[in-house]
mmCIF file with all atom_site columns, C-alpha atoms in Angstrom:
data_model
loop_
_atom_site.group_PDB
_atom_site.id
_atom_site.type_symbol
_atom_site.label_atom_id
_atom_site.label_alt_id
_atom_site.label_comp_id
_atom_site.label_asym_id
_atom_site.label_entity_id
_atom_site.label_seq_id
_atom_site.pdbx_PDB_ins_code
_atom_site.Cartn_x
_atom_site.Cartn_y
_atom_site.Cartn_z
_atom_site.occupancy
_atom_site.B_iso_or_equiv
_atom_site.pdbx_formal_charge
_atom_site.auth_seq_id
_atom_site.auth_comp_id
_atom_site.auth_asym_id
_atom_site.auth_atom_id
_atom_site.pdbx_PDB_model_num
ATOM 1   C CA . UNK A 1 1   ? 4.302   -43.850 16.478  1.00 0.00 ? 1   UNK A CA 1
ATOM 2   C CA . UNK A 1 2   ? 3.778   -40.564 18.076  1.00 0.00 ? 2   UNK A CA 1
ATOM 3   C CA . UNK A 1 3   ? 4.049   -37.311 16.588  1.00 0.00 ? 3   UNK A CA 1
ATOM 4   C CA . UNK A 1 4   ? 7.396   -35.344 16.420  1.00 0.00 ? 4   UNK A CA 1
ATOM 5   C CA . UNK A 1 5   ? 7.112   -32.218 18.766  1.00 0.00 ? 5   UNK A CA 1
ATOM 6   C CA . UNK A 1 6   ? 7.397   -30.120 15.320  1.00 0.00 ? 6   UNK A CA 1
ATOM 7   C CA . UNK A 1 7   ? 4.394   -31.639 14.118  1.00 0.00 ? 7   UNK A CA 1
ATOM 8   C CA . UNK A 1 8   ? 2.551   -31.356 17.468  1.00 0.00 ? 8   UNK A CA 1
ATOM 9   C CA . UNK A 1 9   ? 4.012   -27.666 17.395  1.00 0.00 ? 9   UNK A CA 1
ATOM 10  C CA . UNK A 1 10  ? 2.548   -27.239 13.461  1.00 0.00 ? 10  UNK A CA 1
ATOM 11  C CA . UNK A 1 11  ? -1.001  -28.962 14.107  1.00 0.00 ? 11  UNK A CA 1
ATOM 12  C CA . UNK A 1 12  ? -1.333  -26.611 17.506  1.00 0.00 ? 12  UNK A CA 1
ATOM 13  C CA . UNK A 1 13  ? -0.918  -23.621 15.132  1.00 0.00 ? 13  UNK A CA 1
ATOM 14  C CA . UNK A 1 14  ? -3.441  -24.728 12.484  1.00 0.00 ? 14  UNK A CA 1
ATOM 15  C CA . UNK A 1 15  ? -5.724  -25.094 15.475  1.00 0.00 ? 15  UNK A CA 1
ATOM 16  C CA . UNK A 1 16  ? -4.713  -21.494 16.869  1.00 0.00 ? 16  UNK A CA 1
ATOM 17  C CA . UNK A 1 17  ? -5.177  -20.134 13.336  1.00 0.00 ? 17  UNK A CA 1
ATOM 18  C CA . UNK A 1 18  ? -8.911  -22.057 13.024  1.00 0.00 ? 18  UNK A CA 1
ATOM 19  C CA . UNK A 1 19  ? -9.889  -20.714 16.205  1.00 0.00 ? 19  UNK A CA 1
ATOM 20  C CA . UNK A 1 20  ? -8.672  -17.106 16.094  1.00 0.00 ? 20  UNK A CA 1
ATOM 21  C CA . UNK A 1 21  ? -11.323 -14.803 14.645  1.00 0.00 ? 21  UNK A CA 1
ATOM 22  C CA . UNK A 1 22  ? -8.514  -12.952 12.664  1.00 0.00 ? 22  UNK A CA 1
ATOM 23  C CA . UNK A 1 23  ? -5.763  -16.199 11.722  1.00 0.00 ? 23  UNK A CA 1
ATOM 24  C CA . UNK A 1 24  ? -3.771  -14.603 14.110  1.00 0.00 ? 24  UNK A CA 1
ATOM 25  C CA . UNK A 1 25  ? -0.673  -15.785 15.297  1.00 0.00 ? 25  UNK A CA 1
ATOM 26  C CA . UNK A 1 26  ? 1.935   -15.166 18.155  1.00 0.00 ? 26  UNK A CA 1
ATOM 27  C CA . UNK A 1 27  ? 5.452   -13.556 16.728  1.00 0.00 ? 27  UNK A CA 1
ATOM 28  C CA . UNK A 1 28  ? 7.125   -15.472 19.108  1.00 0.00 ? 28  UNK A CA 1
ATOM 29  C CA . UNK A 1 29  ? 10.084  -17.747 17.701  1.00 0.00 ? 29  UNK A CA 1
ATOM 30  C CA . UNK A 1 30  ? 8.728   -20.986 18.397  1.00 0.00 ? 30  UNK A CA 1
ATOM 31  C CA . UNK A 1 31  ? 5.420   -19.853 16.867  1.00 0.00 ? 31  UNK A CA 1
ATOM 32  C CA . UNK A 1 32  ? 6.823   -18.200 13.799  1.00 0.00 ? 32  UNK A CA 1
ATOM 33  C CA . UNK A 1 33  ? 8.747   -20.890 12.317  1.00 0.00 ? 33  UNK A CA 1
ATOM 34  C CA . UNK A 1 34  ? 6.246   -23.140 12.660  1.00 0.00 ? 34  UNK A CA 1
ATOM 35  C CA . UNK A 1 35  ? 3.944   -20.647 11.080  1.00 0.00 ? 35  UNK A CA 1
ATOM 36  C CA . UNK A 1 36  ? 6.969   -21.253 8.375   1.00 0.00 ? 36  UNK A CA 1
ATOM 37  C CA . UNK A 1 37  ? 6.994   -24.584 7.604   1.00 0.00 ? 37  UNK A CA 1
ATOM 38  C CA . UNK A 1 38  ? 3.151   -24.117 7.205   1.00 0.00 ? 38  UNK A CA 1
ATOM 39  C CA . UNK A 1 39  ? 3.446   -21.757 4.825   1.00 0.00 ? 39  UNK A CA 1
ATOM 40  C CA . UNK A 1 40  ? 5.983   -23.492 2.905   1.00 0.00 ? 40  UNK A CA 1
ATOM 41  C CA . UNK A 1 41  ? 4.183   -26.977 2.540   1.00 0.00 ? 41  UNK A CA 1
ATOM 42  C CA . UNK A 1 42  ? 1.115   -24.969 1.132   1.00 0.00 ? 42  UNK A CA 1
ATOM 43  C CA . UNK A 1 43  ? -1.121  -25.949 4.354   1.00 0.00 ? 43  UNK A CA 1
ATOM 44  C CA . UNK A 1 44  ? -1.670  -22.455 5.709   1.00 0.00 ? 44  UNK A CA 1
ATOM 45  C CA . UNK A 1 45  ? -2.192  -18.992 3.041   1.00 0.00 ? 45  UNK A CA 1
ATOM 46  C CA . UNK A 1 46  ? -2.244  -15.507 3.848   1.00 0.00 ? 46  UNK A CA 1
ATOM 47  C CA . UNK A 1 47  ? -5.694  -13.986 4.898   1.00 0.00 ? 47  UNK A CA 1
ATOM 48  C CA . UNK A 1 48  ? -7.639  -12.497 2.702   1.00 0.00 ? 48  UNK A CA 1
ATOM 49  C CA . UNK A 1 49  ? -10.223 -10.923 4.809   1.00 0.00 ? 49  UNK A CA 1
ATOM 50  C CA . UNK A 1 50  ? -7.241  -9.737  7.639   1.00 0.00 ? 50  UNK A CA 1
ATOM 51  C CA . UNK A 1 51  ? -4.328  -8.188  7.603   1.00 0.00 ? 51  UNK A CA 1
ATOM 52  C CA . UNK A 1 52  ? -1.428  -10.195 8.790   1.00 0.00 ? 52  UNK A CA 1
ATOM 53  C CA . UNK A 1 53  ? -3.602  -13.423 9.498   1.00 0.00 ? 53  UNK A CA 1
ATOM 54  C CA . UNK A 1 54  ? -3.851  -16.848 8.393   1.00 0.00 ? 54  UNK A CA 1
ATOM 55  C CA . UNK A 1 55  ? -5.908  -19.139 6.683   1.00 0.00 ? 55  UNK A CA 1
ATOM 56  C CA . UNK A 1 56  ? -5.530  -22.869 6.591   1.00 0.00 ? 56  UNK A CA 1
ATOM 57  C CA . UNK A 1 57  ? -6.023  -25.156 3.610   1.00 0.00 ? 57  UNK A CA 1
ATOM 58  C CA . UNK A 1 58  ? -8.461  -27.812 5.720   1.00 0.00 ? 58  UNK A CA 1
ATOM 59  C CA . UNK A 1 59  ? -10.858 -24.706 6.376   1.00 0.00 ? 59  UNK A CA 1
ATOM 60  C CA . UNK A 1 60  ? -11.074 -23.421 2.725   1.00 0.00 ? 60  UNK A CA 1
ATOM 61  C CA . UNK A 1 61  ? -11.508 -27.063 1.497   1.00 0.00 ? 61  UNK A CA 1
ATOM 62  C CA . UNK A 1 62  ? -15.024 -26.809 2.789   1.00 0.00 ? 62  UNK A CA 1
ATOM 63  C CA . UNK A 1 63  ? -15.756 -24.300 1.155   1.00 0.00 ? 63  UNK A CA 1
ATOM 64  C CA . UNK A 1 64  ? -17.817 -24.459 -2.787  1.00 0.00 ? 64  UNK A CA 1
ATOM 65  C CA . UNK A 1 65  ? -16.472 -23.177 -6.171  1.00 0.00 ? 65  UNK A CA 1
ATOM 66  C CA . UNK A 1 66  ? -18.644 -21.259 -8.046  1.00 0.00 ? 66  UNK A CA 1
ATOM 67  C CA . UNK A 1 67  ? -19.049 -21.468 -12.448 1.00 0.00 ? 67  UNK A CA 1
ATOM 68  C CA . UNK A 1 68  ? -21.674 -21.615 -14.674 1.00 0.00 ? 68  UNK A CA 1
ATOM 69  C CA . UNK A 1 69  ? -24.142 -24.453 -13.873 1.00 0.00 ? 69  UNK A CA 1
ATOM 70  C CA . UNK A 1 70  ? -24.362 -25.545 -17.275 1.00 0.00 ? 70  UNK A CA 1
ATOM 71  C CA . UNK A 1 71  ? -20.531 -25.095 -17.983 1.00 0.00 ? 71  UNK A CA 1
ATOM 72  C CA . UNK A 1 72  ? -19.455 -28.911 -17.849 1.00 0.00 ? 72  UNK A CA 1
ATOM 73  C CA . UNK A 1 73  ? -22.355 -29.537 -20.248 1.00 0.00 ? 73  UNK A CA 1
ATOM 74  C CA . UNK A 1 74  ? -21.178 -26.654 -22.697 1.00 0.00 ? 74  UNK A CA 1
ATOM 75  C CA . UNK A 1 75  ? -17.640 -27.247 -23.008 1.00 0.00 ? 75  UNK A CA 1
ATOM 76  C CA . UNK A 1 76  ? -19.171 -31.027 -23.671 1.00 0.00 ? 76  UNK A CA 1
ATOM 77  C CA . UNK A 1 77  ? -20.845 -29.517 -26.622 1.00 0.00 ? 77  UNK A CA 1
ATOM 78  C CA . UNK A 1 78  ? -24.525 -30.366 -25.330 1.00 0.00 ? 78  UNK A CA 1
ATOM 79  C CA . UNK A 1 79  ? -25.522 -26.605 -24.655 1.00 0.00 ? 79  UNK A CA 1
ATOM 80  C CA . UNK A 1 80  ? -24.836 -23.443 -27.102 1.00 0.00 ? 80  UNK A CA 1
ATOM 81  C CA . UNK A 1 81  ? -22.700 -20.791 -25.382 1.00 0.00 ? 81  UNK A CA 1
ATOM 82  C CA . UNK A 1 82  ? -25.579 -18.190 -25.551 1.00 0.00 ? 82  UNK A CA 1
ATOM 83  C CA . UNK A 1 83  ? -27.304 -20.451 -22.874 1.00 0.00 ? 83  UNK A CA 1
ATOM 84  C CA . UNK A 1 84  ? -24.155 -20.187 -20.658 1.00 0.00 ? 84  UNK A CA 1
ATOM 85  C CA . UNK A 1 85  ? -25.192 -18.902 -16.796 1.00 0.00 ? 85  UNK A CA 1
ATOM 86  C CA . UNK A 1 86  ? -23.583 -15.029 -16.998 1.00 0.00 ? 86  UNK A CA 1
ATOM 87  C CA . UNK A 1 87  ? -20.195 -13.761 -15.696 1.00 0.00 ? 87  UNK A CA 1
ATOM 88  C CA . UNK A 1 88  ? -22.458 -11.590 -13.325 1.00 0.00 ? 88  UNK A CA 1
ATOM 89  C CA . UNK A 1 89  ? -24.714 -14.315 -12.206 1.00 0.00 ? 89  UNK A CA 1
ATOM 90  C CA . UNK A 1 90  ? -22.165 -16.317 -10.905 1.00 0.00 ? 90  UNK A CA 1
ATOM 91  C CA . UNK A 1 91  ? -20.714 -13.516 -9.625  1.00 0.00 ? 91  UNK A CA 1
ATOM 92  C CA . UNK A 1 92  ? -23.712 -12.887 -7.235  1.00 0.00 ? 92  UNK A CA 1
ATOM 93  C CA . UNK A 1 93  ? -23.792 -16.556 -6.184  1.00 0.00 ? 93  UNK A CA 1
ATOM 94  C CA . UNK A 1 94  ? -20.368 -16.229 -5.038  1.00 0.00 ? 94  UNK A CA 1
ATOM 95  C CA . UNK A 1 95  ? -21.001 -13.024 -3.130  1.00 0.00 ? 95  UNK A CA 1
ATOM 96  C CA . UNK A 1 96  ? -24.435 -14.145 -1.497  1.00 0.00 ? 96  UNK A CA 1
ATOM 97  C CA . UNK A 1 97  ? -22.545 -17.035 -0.391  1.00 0.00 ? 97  UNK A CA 1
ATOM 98  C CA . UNK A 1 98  ? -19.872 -14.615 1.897   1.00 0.00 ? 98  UNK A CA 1
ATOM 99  C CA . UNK A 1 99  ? -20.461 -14.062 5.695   1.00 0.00 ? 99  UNK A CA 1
ATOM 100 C CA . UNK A 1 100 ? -22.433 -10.734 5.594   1.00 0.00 ? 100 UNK A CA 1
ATOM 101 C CA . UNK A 1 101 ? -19.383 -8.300  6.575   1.00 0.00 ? 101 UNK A CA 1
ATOM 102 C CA . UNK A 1 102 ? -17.216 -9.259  4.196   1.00 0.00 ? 102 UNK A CA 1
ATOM 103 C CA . UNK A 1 103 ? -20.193 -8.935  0.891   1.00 0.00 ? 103 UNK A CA 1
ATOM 104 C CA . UNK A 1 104 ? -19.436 -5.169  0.436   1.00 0.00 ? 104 UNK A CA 1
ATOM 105 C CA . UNK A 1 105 ? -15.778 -5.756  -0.415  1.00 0.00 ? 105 UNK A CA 1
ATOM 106 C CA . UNK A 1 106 ? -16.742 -8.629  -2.561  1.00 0.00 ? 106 UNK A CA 1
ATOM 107 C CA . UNK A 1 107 ? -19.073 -6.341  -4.536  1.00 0.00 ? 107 UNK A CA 1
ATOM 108 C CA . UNK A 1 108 ? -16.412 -3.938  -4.887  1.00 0.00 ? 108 UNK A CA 1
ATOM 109 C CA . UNK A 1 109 ? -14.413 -6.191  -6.943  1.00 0.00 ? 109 UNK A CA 1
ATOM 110 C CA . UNK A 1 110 ? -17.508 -6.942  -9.278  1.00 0.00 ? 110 UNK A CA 1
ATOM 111 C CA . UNK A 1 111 ? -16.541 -4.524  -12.018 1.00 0.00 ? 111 UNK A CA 1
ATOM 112 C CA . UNK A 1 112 ? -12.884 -6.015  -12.255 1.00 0.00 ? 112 UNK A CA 1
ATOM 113 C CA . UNK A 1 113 ? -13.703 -9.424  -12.284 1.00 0.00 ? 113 UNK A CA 1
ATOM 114 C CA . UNK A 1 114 ? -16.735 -9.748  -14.592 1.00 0.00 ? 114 UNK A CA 1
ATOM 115 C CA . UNK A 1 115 ? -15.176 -7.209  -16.749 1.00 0.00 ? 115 UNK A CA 1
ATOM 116 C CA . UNK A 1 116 ? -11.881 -9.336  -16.888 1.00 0.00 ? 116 UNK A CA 1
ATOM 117 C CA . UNK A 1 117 ? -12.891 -10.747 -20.174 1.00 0.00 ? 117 UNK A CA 1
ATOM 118 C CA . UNK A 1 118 ? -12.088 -7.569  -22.344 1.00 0.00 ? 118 UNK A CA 1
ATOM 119 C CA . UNK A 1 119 ? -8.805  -7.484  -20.529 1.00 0.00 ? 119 UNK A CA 1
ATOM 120 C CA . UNK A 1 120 ? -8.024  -10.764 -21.641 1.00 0.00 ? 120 UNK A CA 1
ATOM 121 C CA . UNK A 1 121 ? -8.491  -10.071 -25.379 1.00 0.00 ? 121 UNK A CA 1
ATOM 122 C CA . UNK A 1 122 ? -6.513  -7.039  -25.547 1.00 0.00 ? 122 UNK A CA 1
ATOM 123 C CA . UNK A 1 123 ? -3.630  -8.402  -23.592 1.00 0.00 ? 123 UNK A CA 1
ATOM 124 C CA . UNK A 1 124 ? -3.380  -10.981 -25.937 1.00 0.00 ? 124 UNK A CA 1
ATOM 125 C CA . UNK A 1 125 ? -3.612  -8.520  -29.138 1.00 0.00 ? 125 UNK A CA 1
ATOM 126 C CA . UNK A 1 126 ? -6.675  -8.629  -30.212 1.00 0.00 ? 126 UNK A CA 1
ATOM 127 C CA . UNK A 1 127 ? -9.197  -5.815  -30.138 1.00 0.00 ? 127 UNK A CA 1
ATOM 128 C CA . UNK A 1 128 ? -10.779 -4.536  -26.846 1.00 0.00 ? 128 UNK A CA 1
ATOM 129 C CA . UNK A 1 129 ? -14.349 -6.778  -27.723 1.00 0.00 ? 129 UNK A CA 1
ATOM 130 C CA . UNK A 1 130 ? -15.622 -9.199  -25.767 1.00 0.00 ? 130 UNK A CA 1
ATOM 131 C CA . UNK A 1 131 ? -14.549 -12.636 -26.125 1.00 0.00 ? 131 UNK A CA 1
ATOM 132 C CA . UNK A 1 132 ? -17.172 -14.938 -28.349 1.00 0.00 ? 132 UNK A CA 1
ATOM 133 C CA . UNK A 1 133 ? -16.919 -17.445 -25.068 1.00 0.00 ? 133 UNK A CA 1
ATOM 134 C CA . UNK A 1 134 ? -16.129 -16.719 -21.710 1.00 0.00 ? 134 UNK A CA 1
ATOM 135 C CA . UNK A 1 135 ? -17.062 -18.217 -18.712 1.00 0.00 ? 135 UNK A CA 1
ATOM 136 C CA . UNK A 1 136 ? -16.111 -17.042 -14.917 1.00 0.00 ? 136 UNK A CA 1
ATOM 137 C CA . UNK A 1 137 ? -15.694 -19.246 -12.090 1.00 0.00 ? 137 UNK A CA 1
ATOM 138 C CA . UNK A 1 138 ? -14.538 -18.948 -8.486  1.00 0.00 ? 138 UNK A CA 1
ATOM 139 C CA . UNK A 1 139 ? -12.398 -21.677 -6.385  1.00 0.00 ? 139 UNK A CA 1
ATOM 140 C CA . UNK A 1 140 ? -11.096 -21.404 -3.147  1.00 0.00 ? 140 UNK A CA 1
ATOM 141 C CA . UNK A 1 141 ? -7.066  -20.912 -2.557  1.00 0.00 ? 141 UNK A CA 1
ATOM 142 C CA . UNK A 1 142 ? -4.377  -17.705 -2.837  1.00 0.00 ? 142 UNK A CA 1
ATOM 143 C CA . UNK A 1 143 ? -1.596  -16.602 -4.983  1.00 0.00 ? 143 UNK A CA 1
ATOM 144 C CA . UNK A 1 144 ? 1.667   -14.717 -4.454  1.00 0.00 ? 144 UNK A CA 1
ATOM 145 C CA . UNK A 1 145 ? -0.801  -12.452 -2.799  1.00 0.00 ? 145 UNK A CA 1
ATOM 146 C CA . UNK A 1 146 ? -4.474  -12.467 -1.040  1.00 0.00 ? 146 UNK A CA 1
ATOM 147 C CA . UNK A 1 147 ? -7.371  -13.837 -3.124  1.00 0.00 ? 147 UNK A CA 1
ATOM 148 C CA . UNK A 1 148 ? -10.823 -12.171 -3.472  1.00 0.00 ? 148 UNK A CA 1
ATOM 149 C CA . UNK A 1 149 ? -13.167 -11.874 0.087   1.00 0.00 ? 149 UNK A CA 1
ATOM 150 C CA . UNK A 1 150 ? -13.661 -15.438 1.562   1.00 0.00 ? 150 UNK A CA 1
ATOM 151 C CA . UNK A 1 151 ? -9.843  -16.142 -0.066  1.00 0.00 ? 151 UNK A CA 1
ATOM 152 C CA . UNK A 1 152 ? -11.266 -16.339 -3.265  1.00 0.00 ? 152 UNK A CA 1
ATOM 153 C CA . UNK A 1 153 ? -8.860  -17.436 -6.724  1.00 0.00 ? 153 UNK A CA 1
ATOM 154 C CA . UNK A 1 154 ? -11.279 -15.792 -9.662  1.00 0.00 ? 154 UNK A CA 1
ATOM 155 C CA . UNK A 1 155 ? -10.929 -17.546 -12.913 1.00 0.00 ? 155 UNK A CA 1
ATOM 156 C CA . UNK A 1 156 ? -12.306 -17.968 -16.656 1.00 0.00 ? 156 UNK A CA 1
ATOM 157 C CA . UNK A 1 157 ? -12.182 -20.114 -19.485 1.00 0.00 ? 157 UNK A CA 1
ATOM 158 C CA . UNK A 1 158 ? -12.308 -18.523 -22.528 1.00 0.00 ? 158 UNK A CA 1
ATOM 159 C CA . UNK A 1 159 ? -12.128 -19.219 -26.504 1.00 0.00 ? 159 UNK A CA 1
ATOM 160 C CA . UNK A 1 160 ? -9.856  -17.144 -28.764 1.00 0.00 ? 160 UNK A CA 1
ATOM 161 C CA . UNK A 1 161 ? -11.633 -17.357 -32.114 1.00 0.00 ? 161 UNK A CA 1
ATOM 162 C CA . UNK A 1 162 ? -14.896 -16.218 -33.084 1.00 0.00 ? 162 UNK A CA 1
ATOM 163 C CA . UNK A 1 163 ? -16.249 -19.973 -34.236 1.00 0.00 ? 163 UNK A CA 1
ATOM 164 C CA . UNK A 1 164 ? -15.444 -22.355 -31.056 1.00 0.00 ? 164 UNK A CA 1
ATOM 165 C CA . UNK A 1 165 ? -14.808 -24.925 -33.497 1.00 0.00 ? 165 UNK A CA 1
ATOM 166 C CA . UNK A 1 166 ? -11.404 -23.115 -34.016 1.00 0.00 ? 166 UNK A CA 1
ATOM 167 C CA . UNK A 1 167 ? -9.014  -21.382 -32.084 1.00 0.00 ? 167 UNK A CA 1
ATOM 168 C CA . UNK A 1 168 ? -6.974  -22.083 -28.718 1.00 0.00 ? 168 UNK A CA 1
ATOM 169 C CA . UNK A 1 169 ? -9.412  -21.731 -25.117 1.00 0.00 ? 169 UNK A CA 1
ATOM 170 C CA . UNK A 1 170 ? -7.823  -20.420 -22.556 1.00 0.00 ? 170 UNK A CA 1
ATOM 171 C CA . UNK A 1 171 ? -7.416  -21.279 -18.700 1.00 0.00 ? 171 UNK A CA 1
ATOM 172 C CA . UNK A 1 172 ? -6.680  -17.682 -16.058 1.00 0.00 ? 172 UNK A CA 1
ATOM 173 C CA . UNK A 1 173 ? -6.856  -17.543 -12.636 1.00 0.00 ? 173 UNK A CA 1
ATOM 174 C CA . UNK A 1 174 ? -5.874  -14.566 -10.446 1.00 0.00 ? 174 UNK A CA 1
ATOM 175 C CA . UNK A 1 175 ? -5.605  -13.497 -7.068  1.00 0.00 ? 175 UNK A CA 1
ATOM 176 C CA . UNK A 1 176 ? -6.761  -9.748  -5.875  1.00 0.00 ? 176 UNK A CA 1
ATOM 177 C CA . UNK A 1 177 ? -3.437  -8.341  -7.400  1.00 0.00 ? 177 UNK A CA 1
ATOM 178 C CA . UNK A 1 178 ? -0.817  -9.177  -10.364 1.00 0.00 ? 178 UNK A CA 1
ATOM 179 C CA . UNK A 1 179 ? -0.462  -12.879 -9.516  1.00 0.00 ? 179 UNK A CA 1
ATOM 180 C CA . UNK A 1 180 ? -1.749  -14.762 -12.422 1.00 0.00 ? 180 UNK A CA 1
ATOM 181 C CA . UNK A 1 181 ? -1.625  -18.676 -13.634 1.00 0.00 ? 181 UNK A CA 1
ATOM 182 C CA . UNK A 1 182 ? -2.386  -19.653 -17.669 1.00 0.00 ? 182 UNK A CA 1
ATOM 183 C CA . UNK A 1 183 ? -2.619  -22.980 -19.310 1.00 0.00 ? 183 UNK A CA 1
ATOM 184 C CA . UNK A 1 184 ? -4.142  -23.405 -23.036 1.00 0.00 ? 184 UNK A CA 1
ATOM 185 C CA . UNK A 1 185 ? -5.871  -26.206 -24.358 1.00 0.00 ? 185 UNK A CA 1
ATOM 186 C CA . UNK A 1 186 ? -6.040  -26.673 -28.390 1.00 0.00 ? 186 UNK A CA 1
ATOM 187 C CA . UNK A 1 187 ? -9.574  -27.968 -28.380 1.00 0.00 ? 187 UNK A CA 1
ATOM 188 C CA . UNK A 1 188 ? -12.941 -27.866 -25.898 1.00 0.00 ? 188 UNK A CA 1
ATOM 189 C CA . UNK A 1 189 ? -12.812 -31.345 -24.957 1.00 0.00 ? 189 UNK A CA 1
ATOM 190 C CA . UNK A 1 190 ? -9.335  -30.654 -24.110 1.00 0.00 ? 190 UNK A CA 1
ATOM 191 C CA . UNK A 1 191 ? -10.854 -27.220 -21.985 1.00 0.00 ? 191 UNK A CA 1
ATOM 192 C CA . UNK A 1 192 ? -12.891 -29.480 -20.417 1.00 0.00 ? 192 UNK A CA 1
ATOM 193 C CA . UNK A 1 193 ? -10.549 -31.596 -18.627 1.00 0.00 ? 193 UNK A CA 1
ATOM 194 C CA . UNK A 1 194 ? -8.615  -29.171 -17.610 1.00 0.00 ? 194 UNK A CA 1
ATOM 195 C CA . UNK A 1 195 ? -11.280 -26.944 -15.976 1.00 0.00 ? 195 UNK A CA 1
ATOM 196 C CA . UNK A 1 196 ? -12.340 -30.072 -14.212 1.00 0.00 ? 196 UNK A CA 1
ATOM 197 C CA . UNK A 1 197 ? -9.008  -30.919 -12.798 1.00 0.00 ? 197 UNK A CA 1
ATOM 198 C CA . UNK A 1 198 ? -8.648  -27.568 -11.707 1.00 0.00 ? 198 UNK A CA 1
ATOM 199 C CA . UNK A 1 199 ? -11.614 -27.404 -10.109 1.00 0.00 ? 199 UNK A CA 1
ATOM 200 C CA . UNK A 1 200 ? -11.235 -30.584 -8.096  1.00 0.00 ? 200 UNK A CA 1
ATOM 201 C CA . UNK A 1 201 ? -7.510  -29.552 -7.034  1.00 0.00 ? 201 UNK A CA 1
ATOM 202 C CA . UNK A 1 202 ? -9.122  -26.304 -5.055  1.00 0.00 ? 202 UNK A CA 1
ATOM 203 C CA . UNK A 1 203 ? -7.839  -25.187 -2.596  1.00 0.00 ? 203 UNK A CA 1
ATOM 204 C CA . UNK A 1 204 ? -4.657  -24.569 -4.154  1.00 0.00 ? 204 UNK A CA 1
ATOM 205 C CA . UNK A 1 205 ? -1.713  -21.557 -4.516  1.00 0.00 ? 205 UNK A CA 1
ATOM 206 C CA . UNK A 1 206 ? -1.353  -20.588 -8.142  1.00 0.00 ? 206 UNK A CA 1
ATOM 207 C CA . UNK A 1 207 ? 2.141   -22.113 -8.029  1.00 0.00 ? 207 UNK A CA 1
ATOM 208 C CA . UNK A 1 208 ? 0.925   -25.514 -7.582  1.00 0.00 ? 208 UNK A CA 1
ATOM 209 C CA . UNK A 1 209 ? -1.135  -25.393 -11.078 1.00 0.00 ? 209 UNK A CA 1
ATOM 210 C CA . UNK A 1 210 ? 2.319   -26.273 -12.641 1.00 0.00 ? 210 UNK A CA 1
ATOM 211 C CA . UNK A 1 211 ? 1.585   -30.045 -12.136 1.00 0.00 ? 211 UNK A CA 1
ATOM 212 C CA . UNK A 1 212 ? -1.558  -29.072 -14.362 1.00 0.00 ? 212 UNK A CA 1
ATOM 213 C CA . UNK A 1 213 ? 0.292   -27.199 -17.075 1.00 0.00 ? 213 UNK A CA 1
ATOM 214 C CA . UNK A 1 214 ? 0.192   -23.934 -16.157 1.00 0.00 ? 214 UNK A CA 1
ATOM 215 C CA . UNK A 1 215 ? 2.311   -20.691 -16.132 1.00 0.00 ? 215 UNK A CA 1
ATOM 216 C CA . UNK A 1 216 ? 2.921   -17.790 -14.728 1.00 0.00 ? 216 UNK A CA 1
ATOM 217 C CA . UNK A 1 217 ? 0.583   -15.142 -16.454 1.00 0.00 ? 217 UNK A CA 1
#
């Protein structure tokens, strides 16, 4: 069966958008609604890296994730959190990884990101200390607005007592502004899981981490 001219109309623009150094697209009519319906079924985001450009979904899904090497085998219980790769660490990965132009920017949200674990425990009423566990990570996709340089989702889990035998852990993600997504998990095993799955669902919009459990933060 061939194509409908809509979806010959939608798969031209993904092309136009993959080929344009700047995920530019015309504002013609035509153009713009299919620009629409790509928007809409989650295959195309809003640049990151330029203003009033594109990104599509097939591009960032070749792109890597970045978290702590050893996290899978800490939240497994196999390796003591003080042996946990650093927020800053994978940071840098995640920045060395970026086309040269756009590592500057990246560095420039450094402080807000690795320092997003203090923010965490005072928005949830507890003192301004940092977190006994906390571990960053990085996945491609976008939120209600732009991600981080490279269209970047930044992310942690994190554990809300001081023993990790106790307490809730805690699932954020964030784009570069207020948009937020939380899920909770009542045990590490449970943490586990659900770090994985959101890992292997990337790229994704925050709004799509529903079918996963989460929130609006």
């Amino acid at each position: 069966m061939l194509p409908s001219p809509l979806a010959q109309m939608d798969n031209t623009v993904l092309e136009l958008i993959e080929h344009s150094p700047v995920g530019a697209v015309p504002h013609t009519p035509a153009w713009q609604d299919a620009l629409a319906r790509l928007c809409a079924s989650h295959q195309v985001y809003a640049s990151a890296d330029h203003k009033g450009g594109y990104v599509t979904v097939r591009s960032l899904a070749g792109l890597p994730s970045f978290y702590a090497h050893n996290l899978e085998a800490f939240l497994a219980g196999t390796v003591e959190e003080g042996a946990l790769e650093p927020d800053a660490e994978i940071f840098g990965r995640y920045v060395v990884s970026l086309p040269e132009a756009l590592r500057e920017k990246a560095e420039e949200c450094r402080a807000l990101v690795v320092a997003r674990r203090i923010h965490h425990r005072a928005r949830h009423g507890a003192e301004a200390v940092h977190d006994p566990v906390h571990s960053l990570f990085l996945v491609p996709g976008a939120g209600p607005n732009p991600g981080l340089p490279g269209n970047y989702l930044h992310g942690s889990v994190f554990q809300t007592a001081d023993d990790v035998s106790t307490g809730v852990w805690r699932v954020y993600l964030h784009d570069r502004d207020d948009g937020a997504a939380l899920c909770e998990a009542p045990s590490r095993a449970e943490a586990l899981t659900l770090v994985h799955d959101v890992l292997e669902s990337a790229p994704f919009q925050l709004d799509e981490l529903e079918a996963l459990g989460f929130r609006s933060g």
